[in-house]
Coordinates of C-alpha atoms in Angstrom, one line a residue:
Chain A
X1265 CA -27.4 7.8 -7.7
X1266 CA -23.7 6.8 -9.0
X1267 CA -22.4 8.9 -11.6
X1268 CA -20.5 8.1 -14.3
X1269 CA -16.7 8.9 -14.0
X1270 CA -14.2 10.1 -16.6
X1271 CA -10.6 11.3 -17.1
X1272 CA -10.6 14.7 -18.5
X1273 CA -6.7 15.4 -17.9
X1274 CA -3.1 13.6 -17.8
X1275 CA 0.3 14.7 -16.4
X1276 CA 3.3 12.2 -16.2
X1277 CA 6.7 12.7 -15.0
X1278 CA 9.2 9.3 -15.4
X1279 CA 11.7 8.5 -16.7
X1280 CA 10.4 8.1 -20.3
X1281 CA 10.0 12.1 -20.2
X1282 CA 8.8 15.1 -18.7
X1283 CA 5.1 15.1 -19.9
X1284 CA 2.7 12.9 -21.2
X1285 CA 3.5 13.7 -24.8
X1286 CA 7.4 12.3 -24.0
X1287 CA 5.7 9.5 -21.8
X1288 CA 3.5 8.3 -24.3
X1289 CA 5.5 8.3 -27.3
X1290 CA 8.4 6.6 -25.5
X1291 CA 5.1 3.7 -25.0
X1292 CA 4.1 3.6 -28.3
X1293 CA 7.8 2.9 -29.6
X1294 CA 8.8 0.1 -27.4
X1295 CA 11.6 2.4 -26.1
X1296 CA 12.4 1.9 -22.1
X1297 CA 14.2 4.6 -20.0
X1298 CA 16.3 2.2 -18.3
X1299 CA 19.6 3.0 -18.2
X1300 CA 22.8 2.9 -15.6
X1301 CA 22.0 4.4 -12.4
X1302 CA 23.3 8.0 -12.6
X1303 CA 22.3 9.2 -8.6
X1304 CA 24.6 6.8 -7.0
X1305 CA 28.0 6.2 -7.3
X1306 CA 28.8 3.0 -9.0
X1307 CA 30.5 0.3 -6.9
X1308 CA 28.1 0.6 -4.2
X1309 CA 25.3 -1.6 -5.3
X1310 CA 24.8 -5.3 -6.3
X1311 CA 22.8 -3.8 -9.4
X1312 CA 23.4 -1.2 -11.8
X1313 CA 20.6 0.2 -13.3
X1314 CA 17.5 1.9 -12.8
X1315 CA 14.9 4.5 -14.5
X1316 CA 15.5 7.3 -13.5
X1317 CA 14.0 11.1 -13.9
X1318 CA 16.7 12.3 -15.9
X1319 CA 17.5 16.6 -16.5
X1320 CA 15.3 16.4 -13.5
X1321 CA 15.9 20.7 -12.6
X1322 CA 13.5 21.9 -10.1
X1323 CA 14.4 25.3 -10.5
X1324 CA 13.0 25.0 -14.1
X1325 CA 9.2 23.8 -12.1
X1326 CA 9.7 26.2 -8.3
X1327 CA 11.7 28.9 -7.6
X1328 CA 14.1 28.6 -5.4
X1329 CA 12.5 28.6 -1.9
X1330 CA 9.6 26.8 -3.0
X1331 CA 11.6 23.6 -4.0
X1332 CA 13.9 23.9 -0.9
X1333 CA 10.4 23.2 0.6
X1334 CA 10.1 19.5 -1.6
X1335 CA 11.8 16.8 -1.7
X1336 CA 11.6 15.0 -5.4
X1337 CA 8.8 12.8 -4.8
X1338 CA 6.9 15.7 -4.2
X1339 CA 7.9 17.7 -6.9
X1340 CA 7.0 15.5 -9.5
X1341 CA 3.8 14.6 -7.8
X1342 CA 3.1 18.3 -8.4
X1343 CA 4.4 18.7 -11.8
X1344 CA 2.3 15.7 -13.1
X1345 CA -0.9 17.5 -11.1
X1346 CA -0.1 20.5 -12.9
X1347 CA -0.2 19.3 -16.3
X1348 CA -3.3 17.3 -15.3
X1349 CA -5.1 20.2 -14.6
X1350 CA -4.0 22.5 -17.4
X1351 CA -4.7 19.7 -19.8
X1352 CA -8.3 19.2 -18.4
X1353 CA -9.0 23.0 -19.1
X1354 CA -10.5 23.5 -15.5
X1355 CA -12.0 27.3 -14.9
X1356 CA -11.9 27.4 -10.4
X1357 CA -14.5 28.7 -8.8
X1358 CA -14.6 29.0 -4.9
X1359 CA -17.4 26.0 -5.0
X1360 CA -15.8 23.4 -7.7
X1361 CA -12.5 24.4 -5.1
X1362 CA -14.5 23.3 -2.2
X1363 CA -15.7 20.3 -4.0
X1364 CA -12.4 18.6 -5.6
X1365 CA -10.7 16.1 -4.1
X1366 CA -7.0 15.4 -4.1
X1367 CA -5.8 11.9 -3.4
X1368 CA -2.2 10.4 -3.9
X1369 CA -0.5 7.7 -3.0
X1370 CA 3.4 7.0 -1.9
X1371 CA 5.1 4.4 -0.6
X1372 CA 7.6 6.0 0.9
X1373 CA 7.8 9.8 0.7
X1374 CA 10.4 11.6 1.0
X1375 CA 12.8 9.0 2.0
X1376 CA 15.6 11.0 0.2
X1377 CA 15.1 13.8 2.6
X1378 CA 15.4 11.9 5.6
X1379 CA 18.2 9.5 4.4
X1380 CA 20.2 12.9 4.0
X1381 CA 19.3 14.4 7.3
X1382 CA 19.8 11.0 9.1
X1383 CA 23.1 10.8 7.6
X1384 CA 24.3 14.5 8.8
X1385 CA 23.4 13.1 11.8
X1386 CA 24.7 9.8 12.3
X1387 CA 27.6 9.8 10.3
X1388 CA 28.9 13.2 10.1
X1389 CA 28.5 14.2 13.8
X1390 CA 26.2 16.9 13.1
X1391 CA 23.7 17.5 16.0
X1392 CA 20.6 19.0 14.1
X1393 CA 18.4 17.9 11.9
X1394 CA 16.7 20.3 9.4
X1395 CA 13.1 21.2 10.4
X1396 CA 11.8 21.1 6.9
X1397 CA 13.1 17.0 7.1
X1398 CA 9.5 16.7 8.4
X1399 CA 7.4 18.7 5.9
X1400 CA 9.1 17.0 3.1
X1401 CA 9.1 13.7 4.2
X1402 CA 5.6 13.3 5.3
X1403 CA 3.9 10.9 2.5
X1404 CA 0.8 13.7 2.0
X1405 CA 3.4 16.2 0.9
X1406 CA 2.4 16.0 -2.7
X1407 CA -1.4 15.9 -2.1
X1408 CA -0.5 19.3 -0.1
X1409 CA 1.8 21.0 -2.3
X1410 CA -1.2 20.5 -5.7
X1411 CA -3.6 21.4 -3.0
X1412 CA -1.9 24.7 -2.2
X1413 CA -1.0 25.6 -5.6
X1414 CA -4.4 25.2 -6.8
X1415 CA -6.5 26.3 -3.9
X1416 CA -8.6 23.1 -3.4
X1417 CA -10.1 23.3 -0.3
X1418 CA -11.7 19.6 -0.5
X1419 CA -10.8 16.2 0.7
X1420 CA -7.3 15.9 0.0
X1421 CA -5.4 12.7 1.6
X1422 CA -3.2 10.1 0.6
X1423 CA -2.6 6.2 0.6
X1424 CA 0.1 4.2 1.2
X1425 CA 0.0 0.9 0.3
X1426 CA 3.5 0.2 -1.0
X1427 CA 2.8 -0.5 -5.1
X1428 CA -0.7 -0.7 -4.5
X1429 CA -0.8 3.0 -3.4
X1430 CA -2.0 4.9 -6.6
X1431 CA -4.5 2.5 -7.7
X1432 CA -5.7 2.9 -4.1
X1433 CA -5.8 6.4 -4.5
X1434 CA -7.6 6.8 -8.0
X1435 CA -10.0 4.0 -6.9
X1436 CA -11.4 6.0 -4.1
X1437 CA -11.0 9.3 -5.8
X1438 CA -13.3 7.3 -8.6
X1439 CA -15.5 6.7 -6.3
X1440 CA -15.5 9.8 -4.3
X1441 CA -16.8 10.9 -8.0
X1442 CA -19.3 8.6 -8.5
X1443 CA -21.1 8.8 -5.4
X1444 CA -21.1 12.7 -5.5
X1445 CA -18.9 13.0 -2.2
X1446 CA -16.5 14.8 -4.8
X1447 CA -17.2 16.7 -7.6
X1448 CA -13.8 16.5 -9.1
X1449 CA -10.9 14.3 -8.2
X1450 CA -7.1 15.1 -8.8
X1451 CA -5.5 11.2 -8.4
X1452 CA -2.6 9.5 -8.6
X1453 CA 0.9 9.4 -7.2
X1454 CA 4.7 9.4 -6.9
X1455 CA 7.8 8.6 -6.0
X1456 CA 11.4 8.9 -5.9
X1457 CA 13.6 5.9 -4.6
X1458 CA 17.2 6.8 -5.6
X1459 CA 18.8 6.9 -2.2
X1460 CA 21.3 4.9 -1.3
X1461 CA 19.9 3.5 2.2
X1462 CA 16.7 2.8 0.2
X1463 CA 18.4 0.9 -2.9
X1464 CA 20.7 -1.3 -0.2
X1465 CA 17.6 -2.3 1.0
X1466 CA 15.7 -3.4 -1.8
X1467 CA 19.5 -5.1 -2.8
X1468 CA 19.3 -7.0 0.5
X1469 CA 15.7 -8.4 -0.8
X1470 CA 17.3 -9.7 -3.8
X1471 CA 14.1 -9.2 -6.3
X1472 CA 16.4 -6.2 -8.6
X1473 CA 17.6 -7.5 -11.9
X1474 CA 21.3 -6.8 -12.8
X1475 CA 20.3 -6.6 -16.2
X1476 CA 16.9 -5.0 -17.4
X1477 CA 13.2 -5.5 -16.8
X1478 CA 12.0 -8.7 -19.0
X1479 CA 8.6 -9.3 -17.2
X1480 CA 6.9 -12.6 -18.5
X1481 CA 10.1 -13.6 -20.4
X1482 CA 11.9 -16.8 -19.1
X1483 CA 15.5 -15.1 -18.4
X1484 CA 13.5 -12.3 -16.3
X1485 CA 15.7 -12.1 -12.8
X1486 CA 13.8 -9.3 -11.5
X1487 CA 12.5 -6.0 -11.2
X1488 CA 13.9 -2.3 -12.3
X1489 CA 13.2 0.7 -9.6
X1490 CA 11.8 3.9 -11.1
X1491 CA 11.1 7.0 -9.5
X1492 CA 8.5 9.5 -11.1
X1493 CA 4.7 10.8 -11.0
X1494 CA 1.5 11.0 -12.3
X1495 CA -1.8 12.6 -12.0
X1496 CA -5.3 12.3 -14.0
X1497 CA -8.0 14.8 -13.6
X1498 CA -11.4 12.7 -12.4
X1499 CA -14.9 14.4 -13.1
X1500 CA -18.7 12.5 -13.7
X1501 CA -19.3 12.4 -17.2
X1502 CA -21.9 15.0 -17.7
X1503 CA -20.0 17.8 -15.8
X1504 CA -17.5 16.9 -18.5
X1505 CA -19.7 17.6 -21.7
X1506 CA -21.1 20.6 -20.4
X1507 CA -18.3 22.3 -20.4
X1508 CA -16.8 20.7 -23.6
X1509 CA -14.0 19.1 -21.8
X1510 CA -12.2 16.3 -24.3
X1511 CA -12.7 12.8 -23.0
X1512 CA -9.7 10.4 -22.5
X1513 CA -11.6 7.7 -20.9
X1514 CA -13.9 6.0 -18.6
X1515 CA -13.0 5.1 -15.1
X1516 CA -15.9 1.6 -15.1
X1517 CA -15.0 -0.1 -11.5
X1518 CA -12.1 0.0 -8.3
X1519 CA -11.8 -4.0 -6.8
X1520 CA -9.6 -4.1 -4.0
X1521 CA -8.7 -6.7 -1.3
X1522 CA -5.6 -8.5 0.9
X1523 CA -4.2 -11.9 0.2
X1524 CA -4.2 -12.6 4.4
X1525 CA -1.1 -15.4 3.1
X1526 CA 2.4 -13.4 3.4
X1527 CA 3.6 -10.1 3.7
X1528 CA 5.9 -10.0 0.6
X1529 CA 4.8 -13.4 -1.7
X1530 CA 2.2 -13.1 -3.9
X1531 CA -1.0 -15.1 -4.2
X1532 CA -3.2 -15.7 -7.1
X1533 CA -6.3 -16.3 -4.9
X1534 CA -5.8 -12.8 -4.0
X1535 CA -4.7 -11.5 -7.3
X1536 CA -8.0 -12.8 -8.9
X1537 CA -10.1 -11.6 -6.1
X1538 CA -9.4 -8.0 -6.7
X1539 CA -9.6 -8.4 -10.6
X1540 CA -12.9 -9.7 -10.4
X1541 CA -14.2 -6.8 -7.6
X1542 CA -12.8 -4.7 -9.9
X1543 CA -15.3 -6.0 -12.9
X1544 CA -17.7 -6.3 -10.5
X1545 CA -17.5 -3.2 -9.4
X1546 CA -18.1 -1.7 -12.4
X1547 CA -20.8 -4.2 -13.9
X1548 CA -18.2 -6.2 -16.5
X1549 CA -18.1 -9.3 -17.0
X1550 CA -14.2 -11.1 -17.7
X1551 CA -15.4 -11.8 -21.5
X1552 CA -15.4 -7.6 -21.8
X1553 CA -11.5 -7.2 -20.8
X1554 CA -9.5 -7.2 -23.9
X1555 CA -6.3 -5.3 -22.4
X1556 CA -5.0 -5.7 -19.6
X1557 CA -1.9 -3.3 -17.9
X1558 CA -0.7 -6.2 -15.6
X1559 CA 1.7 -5.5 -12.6
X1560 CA 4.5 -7.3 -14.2
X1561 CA 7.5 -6.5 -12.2
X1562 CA 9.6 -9.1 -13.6
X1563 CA 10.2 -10.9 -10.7
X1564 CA 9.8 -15.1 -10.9
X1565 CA 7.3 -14.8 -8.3
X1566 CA 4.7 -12.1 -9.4
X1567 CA 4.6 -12.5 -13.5
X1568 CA 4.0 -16.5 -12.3
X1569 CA 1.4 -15.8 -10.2
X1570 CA -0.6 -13.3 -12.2
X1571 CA -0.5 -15.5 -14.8
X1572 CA -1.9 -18.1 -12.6
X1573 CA -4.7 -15.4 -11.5
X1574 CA -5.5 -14.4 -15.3
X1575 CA -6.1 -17.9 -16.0
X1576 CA -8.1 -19.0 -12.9
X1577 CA -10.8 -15.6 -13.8
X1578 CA -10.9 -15.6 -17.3
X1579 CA -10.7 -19.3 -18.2
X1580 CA -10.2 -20.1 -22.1
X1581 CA -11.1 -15.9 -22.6
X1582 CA -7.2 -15.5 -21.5
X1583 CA -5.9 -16.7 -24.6
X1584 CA -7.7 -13.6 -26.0
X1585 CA -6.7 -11.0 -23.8
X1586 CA -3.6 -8.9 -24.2
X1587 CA -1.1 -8.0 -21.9
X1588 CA 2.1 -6.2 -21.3
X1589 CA 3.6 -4.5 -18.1
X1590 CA 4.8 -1.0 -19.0
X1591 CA 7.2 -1.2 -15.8
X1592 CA 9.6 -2.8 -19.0
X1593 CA 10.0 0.6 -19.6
X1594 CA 9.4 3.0 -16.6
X1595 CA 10.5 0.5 -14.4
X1596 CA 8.7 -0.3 -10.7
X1597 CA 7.8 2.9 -9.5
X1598 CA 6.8 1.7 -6.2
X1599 CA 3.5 3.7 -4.9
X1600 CA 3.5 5.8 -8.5
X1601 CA 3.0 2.8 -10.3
X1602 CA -0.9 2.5 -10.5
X1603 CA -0.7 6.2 -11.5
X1604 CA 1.8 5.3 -14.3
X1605 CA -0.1 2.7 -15.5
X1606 CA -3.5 4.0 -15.4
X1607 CA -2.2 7.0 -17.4
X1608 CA -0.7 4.4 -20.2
X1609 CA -4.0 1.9 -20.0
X1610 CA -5.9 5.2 -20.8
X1611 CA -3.9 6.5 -23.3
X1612 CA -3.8 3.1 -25.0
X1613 CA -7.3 2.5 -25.1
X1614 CA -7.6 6.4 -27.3
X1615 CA -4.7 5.4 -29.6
X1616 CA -5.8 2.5 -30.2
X1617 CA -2.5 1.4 -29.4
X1618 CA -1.3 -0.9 -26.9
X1619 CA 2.4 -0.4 -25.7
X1620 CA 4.4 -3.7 -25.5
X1621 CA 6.4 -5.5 -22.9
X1622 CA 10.1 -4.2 -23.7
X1623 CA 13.2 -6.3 -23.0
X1624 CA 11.5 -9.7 -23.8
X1625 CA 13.6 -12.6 -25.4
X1626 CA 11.6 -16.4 -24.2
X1627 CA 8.7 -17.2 -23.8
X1628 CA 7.7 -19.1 -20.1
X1629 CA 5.8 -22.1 -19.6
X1630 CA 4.6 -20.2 -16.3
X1631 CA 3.6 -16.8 -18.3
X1632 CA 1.9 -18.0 -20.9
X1633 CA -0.5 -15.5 -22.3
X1634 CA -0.2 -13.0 -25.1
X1635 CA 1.9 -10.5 -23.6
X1636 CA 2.8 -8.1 -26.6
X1637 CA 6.5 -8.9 -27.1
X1638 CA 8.5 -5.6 -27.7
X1639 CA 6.4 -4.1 -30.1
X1640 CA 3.3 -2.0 -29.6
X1641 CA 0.1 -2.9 -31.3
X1642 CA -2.6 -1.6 -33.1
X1643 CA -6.0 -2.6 -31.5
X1644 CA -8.9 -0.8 -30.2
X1645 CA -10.0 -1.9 -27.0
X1646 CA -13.0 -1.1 -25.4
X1647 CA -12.3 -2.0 -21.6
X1648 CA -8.9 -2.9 -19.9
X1649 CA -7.7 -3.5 -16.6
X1650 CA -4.8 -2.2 -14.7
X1651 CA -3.3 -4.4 -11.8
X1652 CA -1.1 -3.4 -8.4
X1653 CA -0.3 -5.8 -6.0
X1654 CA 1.7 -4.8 -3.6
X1655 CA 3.7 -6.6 -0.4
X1656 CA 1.8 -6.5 2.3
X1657 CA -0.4 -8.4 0.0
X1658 CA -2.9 -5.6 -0.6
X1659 CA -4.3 -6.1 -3.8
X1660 CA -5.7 -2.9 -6.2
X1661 CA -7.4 -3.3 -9.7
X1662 CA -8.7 -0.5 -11.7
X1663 CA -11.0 -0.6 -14.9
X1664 CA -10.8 1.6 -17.6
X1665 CA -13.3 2.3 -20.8
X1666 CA -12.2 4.3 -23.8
X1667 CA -14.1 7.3 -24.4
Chain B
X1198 CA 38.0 -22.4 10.1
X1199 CA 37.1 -26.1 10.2
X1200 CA 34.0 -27.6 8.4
X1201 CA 32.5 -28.2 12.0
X1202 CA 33.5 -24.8 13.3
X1203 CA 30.9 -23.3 10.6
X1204 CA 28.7 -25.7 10.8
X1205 CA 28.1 -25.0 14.5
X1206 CA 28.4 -20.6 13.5
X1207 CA 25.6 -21.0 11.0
X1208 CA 22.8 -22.9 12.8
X1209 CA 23.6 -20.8 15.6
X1210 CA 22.7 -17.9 13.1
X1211 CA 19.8 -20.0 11.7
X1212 CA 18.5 -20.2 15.2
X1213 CA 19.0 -16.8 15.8
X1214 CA 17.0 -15.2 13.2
X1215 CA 14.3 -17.9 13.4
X1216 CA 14.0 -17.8 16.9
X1217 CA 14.1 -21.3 17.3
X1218 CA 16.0 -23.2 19.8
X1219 CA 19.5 -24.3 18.4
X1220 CA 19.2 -27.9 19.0
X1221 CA 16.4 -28.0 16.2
X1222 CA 18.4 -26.8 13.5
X1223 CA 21.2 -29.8 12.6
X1224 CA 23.3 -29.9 9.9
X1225 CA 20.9 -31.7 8.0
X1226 CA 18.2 -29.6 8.2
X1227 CA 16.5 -28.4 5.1
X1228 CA 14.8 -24.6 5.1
X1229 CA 11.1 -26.6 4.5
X1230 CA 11.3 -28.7 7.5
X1231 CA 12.0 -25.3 10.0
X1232 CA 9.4 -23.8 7.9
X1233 CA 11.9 -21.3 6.5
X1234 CA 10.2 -19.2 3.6
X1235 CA 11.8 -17.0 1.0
X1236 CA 12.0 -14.0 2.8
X1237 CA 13.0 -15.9 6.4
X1238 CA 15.9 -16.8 3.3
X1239 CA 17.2 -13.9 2.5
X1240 CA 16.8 -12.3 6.3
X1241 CA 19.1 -15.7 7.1
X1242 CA 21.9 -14.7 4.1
X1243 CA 21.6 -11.2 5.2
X1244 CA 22.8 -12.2 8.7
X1245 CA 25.7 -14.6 7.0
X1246 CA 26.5 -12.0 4.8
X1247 CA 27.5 -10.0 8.2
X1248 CA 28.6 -12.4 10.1
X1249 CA 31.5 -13.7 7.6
X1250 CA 31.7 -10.1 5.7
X1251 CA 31.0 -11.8 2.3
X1252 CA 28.9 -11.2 -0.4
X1253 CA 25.9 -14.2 -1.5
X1254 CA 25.6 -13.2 -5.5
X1255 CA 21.4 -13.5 -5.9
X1256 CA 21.9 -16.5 -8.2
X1257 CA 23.6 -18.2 -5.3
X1258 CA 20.8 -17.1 -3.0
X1259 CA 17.9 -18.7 -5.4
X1260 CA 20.0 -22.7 -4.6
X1261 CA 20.1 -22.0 -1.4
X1262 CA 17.6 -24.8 0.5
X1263 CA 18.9 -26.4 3.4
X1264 CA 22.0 -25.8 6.4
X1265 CA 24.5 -27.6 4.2
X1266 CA 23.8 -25.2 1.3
X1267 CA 24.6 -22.4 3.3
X1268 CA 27.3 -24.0 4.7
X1269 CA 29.2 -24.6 1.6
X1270 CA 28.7 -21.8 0.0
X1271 CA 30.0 -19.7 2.5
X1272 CA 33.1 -22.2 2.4
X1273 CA 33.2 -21.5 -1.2
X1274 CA 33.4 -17.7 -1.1
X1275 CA 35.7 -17.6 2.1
X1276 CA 38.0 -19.6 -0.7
X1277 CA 37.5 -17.0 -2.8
X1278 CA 39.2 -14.4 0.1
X1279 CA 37.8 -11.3 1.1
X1280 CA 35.0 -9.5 -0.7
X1281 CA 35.7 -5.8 -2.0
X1282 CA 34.1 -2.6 -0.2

C-alpha cells in the first residue's frame, strides 16, 4: 500500500545564504547572489561571475580534523542535512535509525580536492598524493558524512546524474517512502564547482554567460555556475501527524526518463516525457499544475526547448501556468540543483509566494509563457512541478503539493 | 601564412577531430553537410584555439557554420596578433 509522502524539514546552503531563512528571503525579494567570481583569480577565465557560497568558514560547522576530512561539496551537503533534520524535530531511536534512508546526488564530488592534489602532482613535482584525495572526492561523501553524524544505519546512496542528480535522488527517496522500503528519507544534494580545471572546462563548452543569468529573456547568453546544498527531511504523512511534526508540503509523483537523441542538446520529446511521468506518477492531471520551478539555465538551447515541452503537455493550460527558474538567482548548481529547487517550489507553495525569474529584460518569441519577470508573486498554488534535465539527456521531474 | 596554407591546416583539423577522411572536408564544406553538431563545434574551435594559440570570443563561436567561417575568423584574430595569457 503506497503511503503518502511529505517534507517535514529544510536545510539550504547557496549562495543566497547560509540557511533556509537567508535562502528564502533572498527568493521572495527577487535578489540573486550573483556576483564576480571571488575563488579564482581574475584574468583566467572567459567569464567573470558566478554564485558563489560566500563567508563560507568550515571551522564555524567542524572542527578542525573533521573538515580536513571534506572537501566543500561535502560540507555543505552536511550542513543543509543538518538543518533538515533539526528543523523536522526528529527524536532517533535505534529502529527509525535502521529505517531512514539517505540519498544525495552530485555531479561531480569533490572535484576541488582532486584538482588540488592532481596539481601537486603534475605541476609542482610532488610525488604523493594525499590519501584523504579519495575519501573526499568520492561523490557519496556527503550521504556518508549525514550518515555518520546522525547514526542512520539505513540505505544511504547517491546519484549522479549531472543536473538531474538531486531530483534523482529525492524521487527515489520519495518513493523509498511511499512504498515503505524507508521509513524516513534524508534527500537532496550538493555541489561545489569553483575550481579552476572545472570552470576552463565548462568555458571551453561555451554555454556560461559573461553577464548574468536571464533565463527566458531574449538577451540570455547563458548559464551562471553555483556551488551549494540542500536537504529535505521525507516522512509518509501519518508518521508526520503523530508526532505533531509541521507540514511543508506534499511530495505527489517522481517521472523520470532519457532523451536517447544527444548527450549534451536537449529535446522536448524527452522533456515532456518526464513531466508527464511525473503527473502520472502521482495521479495529476496537466490542468492541476499551476507553478512550475522550470530548469531554466539560461542557455538558448534549454529555456527554447522547455518551452517547446510545456507547450506540447499542457496545450492552451500553458498560458495559465506560471514559471520562473530560480537558478536567476542561485545560479546552476549542477547535481544540487533539484535539491535547490525543490526546497524553493516547496517553500513557495507555503508562502503563497512564487519567487520570480531575476535578471529578465525581453520577452522571446521562443519562451513565451508567463515566467514571473523579476518580481515575486502572491498566489497560492496547490500543485507545482520542478524540472532537471541534465546532459546526458537524463530527464527528472518532481511534483510537489502544499500542505 | 597564406589563405591556402590555412585552409589546408584547418580541414586537416576538421578531419582530425571528426575522424573523417581529409579529402571529405573542402573548403566549401558547411558543418551540416559533415554532420557537424554543436558540440562536434566547439570540440572543432577548441582544437583551433590550440592549434593557432588564439582565443574564439563565444559570440564568434555561435556564426560559426561551415570551413570558410572558420577559416576567416582565424585570419581575422591572427590580424589581431597574439592573444594575452
Amino acid at each position: 500500500m503506497n503511503r503518502r509522502v511529505v517534507i517535514t524539514g529544510v536545510g539550504v546552503v547557496c549562495a543566497l545564504g547560509h540557511n533556509s531563512l537567508e535562502f528564502w528571503q533572498a527568493l521572495a525579494e527577487g535578489r540573486p547572489g550573483i556576483r564576480p567570481i571571488e575563488s579564482i583569480e581574475p584574468g583566467l577565465l572567459r567569464f567573470e561571475n558566478g554564485a558563489e557560497v560566500r563567508n563560507w568558514d568550515p571551522s564555524r560547522h567542524f572542527d578542525e580534523k573533521e573538515a580536513g576530512m571534506l572537501d566543500r561539496f561535502a560540507q555543505f551537503g552536511a550542513v543543509a542535512a543538518r538543518e533538515a533534520v533539526a528543523d523536522a524535530g526528529l527524536e532517533w531511536s535505534r529502529e527509525l535509525r535502521e529505517e531512514t534512508a539517505i540519498v544525495t546526488g552530485s555531479c561531480v564530488g569533490g572535484q576541488g580536492t582532486e584538482d588540488e592534489g592532481f596539481l601537486n602532482l603534475y605541476r609542482k613535482n610532488i610525488p604523493r598524493v594525499n590519501p584523504l584525495t579519495i575519501p573526499r572526492t568520492m561523490e557519496n561523501a556527503a550521504a556518508s558524512r549525514i550518515s555518520l553524524e546522525l547514526g542512520v544505519l539505513g540505505p544511504t546512496f547517491t546519484l549522479s546524474t549531472a543536473c538531474s542528480s538531486s531530483n534523482h535522488a529525492i524521487g527515489h527517496a520519495f518513493w523509498m517512502v511511499r512504498s515503505g522500503a524507508a521509513r524516513l528519507a534524508i534527500a537532496g544534494g550538493s555541489e561545489a564547482v569553483f575550481s579552476l580545471g572545472f570552470l576552463k572546462a565548462w568555458e571551453a563548452m561555451r554555454v556560461v554567460a559573461p553577464d548574468t543569468c536571464r533565463p527566458f529573456s531574449k538577451d540570455r547568453r547563458g548559464l551562471i555556475l553555483g556551488e551549494g546544498g540542500a536537504m529535505l527531511v521525507l516522512e509518509p504523512l501519518d508518521f508526520a501527524r503523530a508526532r505533531g511534526a509541521r507540514i511543508y508540503g506534499e511530495v505527489m509523483g517522481f517521472g523520470m526518463g532519457s532523451d536517447a537523441f544527444h548527450i549534451t542538446q536537449p529535446s522536448a520529446d524527452g522533456a515532456a516525457r518526464a513531466m508527464r511521468a511525473a503527473l502520472s506518477d502521482g495521479g495529476l492531471k496537466p490542468e492541476d499544475i499551476g507553478y512550475i520551478n522550470a530548469h531554466g539555465t539560461a542557455t538558448q538551447a534549454n529555456d527554447a526547448t522547455e518551452t517547446a515541452a510545456i507547450r506540447n503537455l499542457f496545450g492552451s493550460h500553458a498560458d495559465r501556468l506560471q514559471m520562473s527558474s530560480t537558478k536567476s538567482m542561485h545560479g546552476h548548481t549542477l547535481g544540487a540543483a533539484g535539491a535547490l529547487e525543490a526546497v524553493a517550489t516547496v517553500l513557495a507553495l507555503r508562502h503563497g509566494i512564487l519567487p520570480p525569474t531575476a535578471n529578465y529584460t525581453e520577452p522571446d518569441a521562443a519562451c513565451d509563457l508567463d515566467v514571473i519577470p523579476n518580481q515575486a508573486r502572491r498566489a497560492q498554488v496547490e500543485y507545482a512541478l520542478s524540472n532537471s534535465f541534465a546532459f546526458g539527456g537524463l530527464n527528472a521531474v518532481l511534483a510537489f503539493r502544499s500542505a | 601564412m597564406s589563405n591556402e596554407e590555412l585552409t589546408e591546416r584547418v580541414r586537416r583539423i576538421i578531419a582530425t577531430t571528426q575522424h573523417l577522411s581529409e579529402d571529405k572536408v573542402t573548403a566549401d564544406s558547411t558543418f551540416a553537410e559533415l554532420n557537424i553538431d554543436s558540440l562536434d563545434g566547439i570540440n572543432i574551435l577548441f582544437a583551433v584555439e590550440s592549434e593557432f594559440n588564439i582565443n574564439i570570443p563565444d559570440e564568434a563561436a555561435q556564426t560559426i557554420r561551415s570551413v570558410r567561417d572558420v577559416v576567416e575568423g582565424i585570419a581575422k584574430l591572427l590580424a589581431e596578433g597574439p592573444v594575452r595569457a
